Coordinates of C-alpha atoms in Angstrom, one line a residue:
Chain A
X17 CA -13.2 145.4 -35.7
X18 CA -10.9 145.7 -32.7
X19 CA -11.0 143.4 -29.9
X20 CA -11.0 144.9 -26.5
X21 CA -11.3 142.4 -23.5
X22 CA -13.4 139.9 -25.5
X23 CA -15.7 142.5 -27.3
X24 CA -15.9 143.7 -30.6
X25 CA -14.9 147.5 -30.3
X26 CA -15.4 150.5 -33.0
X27 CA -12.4 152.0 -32.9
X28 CA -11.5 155.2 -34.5
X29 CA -9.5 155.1 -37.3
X30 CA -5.6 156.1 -36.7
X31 CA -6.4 156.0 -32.9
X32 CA -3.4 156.3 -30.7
X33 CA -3.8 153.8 -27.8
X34 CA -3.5 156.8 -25.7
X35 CA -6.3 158.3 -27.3
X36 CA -8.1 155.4 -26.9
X37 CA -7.7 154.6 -23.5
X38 CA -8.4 158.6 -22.9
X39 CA -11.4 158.5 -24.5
X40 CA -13.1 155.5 -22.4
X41 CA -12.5 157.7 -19.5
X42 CA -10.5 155.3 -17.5
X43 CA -7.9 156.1 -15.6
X44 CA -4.7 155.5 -17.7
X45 CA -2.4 155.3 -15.1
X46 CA -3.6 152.5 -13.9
X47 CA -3.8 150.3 -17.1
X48 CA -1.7 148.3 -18.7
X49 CA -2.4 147.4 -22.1
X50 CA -1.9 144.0 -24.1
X51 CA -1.6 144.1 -27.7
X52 CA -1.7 141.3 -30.0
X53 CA -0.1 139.1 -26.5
X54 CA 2.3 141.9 -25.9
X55 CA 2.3 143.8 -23.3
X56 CA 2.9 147.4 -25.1
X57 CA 5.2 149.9 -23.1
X58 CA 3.5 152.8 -21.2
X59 CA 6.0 155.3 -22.7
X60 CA 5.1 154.1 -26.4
X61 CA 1.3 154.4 -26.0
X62 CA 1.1 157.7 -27.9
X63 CA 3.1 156.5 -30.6
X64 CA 1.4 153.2 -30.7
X65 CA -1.5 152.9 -33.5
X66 CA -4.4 150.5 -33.3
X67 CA -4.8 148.8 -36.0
X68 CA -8.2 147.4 -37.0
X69 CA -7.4 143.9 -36.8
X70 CA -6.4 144.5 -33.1
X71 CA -6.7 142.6 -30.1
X72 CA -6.5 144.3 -27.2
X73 CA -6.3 143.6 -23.0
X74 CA -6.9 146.0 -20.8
X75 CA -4.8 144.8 -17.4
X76 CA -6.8 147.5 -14.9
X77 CA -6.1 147.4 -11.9
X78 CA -7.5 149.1 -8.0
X79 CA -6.2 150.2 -5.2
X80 CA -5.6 148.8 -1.5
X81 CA -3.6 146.1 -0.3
X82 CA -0.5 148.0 1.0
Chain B
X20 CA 29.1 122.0 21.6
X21 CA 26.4 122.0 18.8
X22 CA 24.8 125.7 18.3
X23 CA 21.1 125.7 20.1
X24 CA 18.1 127.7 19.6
X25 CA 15.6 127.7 22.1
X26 CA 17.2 124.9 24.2
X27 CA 17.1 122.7 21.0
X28 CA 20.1 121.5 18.2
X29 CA 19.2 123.6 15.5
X30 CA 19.2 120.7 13.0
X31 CA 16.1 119.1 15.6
X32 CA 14.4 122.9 15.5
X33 CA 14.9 122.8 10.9
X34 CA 13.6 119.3 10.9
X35 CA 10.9 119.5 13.3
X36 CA 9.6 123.5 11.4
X37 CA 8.9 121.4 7.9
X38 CA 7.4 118.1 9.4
X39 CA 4.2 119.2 8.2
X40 CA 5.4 120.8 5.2
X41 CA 4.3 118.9 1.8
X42 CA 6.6 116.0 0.7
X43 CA 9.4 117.1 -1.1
X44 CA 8.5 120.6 -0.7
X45 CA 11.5 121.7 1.4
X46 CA 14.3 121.8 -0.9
X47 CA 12.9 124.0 -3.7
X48 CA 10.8 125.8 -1.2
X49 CA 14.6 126.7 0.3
X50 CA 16.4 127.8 -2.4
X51 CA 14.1 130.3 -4.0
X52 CA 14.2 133.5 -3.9
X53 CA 11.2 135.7 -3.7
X54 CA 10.8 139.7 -3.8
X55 CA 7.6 141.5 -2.5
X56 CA 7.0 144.9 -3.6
X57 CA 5.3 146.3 -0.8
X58 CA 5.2 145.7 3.3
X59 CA 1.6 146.4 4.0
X60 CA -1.5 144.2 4.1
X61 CA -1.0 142.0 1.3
X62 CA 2.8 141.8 1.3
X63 CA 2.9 141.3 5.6
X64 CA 0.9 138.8 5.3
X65 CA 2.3 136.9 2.3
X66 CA 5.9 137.3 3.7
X67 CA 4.6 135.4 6.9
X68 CA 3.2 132.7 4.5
X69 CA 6.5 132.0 2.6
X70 CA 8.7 132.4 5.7
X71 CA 6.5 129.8 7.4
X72 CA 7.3 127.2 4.8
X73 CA 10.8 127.7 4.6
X74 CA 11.2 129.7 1.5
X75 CA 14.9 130.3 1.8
X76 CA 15.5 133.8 0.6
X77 CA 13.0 136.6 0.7
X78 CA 13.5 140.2 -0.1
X79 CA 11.2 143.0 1.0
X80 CA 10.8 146.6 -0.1
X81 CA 9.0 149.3 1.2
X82 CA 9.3 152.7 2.2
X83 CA 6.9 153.2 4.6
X84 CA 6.3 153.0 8.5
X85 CA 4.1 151.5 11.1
X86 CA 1.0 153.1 11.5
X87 CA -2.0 152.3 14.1
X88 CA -4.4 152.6 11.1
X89 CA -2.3 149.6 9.3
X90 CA -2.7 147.4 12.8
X91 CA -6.6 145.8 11.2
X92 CA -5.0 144.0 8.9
X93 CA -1.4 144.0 8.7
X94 CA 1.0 141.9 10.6
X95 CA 2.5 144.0 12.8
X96 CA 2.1 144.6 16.5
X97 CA 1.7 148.2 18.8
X98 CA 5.0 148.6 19.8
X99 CA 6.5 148.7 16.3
X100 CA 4.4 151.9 15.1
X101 CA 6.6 154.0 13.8
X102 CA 9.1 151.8 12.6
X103 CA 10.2 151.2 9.0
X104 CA 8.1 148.2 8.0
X105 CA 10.4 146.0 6.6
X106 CA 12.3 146.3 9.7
X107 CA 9.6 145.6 11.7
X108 CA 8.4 142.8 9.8
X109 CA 12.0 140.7 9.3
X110 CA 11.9 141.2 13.0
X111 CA 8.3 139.3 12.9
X112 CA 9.5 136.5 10.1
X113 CA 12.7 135.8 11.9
X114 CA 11.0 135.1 15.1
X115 CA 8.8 132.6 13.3
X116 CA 11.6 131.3 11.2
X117 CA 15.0 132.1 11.5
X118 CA 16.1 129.9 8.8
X119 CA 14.8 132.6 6.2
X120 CA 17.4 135.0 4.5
X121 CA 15.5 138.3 4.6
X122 CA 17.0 141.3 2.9
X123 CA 15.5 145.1 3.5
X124 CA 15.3 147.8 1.1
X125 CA 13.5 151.1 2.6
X126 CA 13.0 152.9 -1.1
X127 CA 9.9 153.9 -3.0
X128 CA 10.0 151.3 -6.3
X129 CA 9.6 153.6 -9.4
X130 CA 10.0 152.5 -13.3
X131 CA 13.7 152.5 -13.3
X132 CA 14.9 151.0 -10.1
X133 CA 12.9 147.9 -11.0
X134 CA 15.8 146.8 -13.1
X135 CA 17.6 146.3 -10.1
X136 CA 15.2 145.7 -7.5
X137 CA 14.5 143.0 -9.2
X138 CA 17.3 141.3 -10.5
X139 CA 17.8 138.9 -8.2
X140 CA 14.6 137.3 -7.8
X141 CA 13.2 134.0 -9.1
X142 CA 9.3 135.7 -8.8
X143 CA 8.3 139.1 -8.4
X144 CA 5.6 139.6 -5.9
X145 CA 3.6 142.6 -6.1
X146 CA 1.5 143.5 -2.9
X147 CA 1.2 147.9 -3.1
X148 CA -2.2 149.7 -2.3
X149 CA -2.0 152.3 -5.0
X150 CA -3.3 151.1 -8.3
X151 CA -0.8 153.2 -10.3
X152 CA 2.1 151.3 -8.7
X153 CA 0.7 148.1 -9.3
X154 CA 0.5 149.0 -13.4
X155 CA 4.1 150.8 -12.9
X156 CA 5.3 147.2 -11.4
X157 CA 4.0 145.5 -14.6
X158 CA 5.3 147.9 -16.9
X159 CA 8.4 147.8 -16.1
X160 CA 8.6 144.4 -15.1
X161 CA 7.7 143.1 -18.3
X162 CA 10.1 145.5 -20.1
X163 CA 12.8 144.7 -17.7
X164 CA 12.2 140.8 -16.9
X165 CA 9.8 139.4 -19.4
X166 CA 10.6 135.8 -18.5
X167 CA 10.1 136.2 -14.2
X168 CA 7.0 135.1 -13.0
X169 CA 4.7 138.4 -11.4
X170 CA 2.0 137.3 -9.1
X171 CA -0.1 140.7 -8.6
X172 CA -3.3 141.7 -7.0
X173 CA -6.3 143.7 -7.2
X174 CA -9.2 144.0 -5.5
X175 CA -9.5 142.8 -1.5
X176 CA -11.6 145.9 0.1
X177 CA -15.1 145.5 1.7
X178 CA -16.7 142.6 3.6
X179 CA -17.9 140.8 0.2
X180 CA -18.1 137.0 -0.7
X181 CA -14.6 135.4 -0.1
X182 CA -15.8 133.4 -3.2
X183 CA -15.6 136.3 -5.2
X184 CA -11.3 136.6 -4.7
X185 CA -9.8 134.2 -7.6
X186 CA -6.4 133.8 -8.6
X187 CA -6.3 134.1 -12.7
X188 CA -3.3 133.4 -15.4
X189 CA -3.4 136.4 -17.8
X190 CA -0.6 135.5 -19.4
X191 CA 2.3 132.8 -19.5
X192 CA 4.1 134.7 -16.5
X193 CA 1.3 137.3 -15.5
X194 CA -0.8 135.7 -12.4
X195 CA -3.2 138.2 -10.6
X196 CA -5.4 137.7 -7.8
X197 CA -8.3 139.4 -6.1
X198 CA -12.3 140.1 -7.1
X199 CA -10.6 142.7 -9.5
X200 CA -13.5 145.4 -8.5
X201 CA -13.6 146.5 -5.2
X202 CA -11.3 149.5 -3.8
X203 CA -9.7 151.0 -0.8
X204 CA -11.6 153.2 -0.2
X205 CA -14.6 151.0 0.9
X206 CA -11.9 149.9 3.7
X207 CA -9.7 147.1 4.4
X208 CA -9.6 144.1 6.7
X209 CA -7.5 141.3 7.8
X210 CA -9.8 138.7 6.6
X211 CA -10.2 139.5 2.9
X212 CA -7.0 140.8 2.8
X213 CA -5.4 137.7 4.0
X214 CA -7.5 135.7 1.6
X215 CA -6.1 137.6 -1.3
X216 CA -2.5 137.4 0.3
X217 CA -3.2 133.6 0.7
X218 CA -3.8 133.9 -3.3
X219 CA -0.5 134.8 -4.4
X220 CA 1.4 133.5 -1.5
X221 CA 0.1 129.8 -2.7
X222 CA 0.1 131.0 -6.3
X223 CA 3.8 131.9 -5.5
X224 CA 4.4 128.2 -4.0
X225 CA 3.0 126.7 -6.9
X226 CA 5.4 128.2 -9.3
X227 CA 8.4 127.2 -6.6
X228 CA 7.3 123.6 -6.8
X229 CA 6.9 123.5 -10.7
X230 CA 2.8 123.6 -10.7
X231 CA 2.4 127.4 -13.4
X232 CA -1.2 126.4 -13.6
X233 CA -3.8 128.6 -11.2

């Protein structure tokens, strides 16, 4: 089972992090996603698989500050 | 004749600025070199922080201007609406310390200028509204300058618990501040603002004076 922020996930098989993250309806944009302790690189997240074993942080963030 | 500010020998107005400062603080405090990504709320008020202490070399980007709607909560005062706010705000840190090198860049910070933007800095501060910047800032920071210390921020809207704003390490050089939760668009004021400024402004001296723990 993938780890997502702690949890135990089901993840489908052969998912793209892309996929992934579109499929939890967050807003992508604003994520950034840590795999395995690595931060993985916005422009490889539809070429990055998950892989079962998996664990994942998702580094979301919101706005206002500036 | 010895150089004077304000009727006084500068080395009496140095001195006398860090009495209060924490022992041994001065020297590291002085020769780092810190770069805030953003003038607004968060990064106003930070920049007033570190230049209070003495932090010898700040840099500050934004591309932005003074607006009446920014006067709630960021440090700038009536007569500077309209100006670029970095302008107006080295203006503002110089008159509270003019021992500070302050550098200005008026640009909008997108993936690729990071590489530069950056590249002098000892820590990367982040202080933008707009959540998509602040994930841009990581991305590319971390492709760009893996080993640089980012203090962040998310979450500082509303009139909730001041409690509720923590400062967490989420990884070895990842620090991010804030209740993580509540957005702009509930509106922003000084107070929690500041409090979350306060977060990575001390989070920032920390890591100057060799304490990486939260």
């Amino acid at each position: 089972m993938v780890i997502v922020n702690g949890e135990p996930t089901q993840v489908t098989d052969g998912q793209t992090i892309l996929a992934f993250l579109t499929a939890r309806q967050t807003p992508v944009e604003n994520i950034v996603v840590e795999r395995n302790g690595e931060i993985v690189r916005r422009v490889d997240y539809d070429t990055t698989y998950i892989d079962p074993n998996d664990n994942l942080e998702l580094i979301s963030f919101v706005g206002g500050g500036r | 004749m010895q150089p004077t500010i304000q009727g006084m020998p500068i080395s009496t107005v140095f001195d006398g600025m860090k009495t209060r400062n924490v022992q041994d603080s001065t020297t590291k405090l002085a020769s780092a070199h810190v770069t805030i990504a953003g003038a607004g709320g968060l990064g106003s008020n930070i920049a007033i922080a570190l230049a209070r202490i003495g932090v010898g070399h700040l840099t500050l980007i934004d591309f932005d201007q003074v607006e009446l709607s920014n006067l709630n909560r960021q440090q700038f005062k009536l007569s500077q609406v309209g100006m670029d706010k970095v302008t107006a705000l080295k203006q503002n840190l110089q008159e509270f310390n003019p021992f500070v090198t302050i550098d200005t860049a008026i640009t909008k910070i997108d993936h690729d200028n990071v590489a530069s933007l950056f590249a002098d800095a000892d820590i990367i501060c982040e202080a933008f509204d707009d959540p998509t910047a602040k994930a841009m800032l990581l991305d590319a920071a971390s492709e760009y300058f893996p080993n640089k210390p980012l203090v962040m921020a998310t979450g500082m809207a509303g009139v909730h618990s001041s409690n509720s704003i923590v400062t967490k390490q989420v990884r070895p050089n990842l620090y991010i501040a804030g209740d993580g939760t509540s957005t702009g668009a509930e509106g922003l004021m000084a107070p929690r603002v500041m409090i979350a400024a306060g977060h990575e402004a001390n989070m920032i001296v920390r890591l100057i004076l060799d304490h990486p723990t939260v």
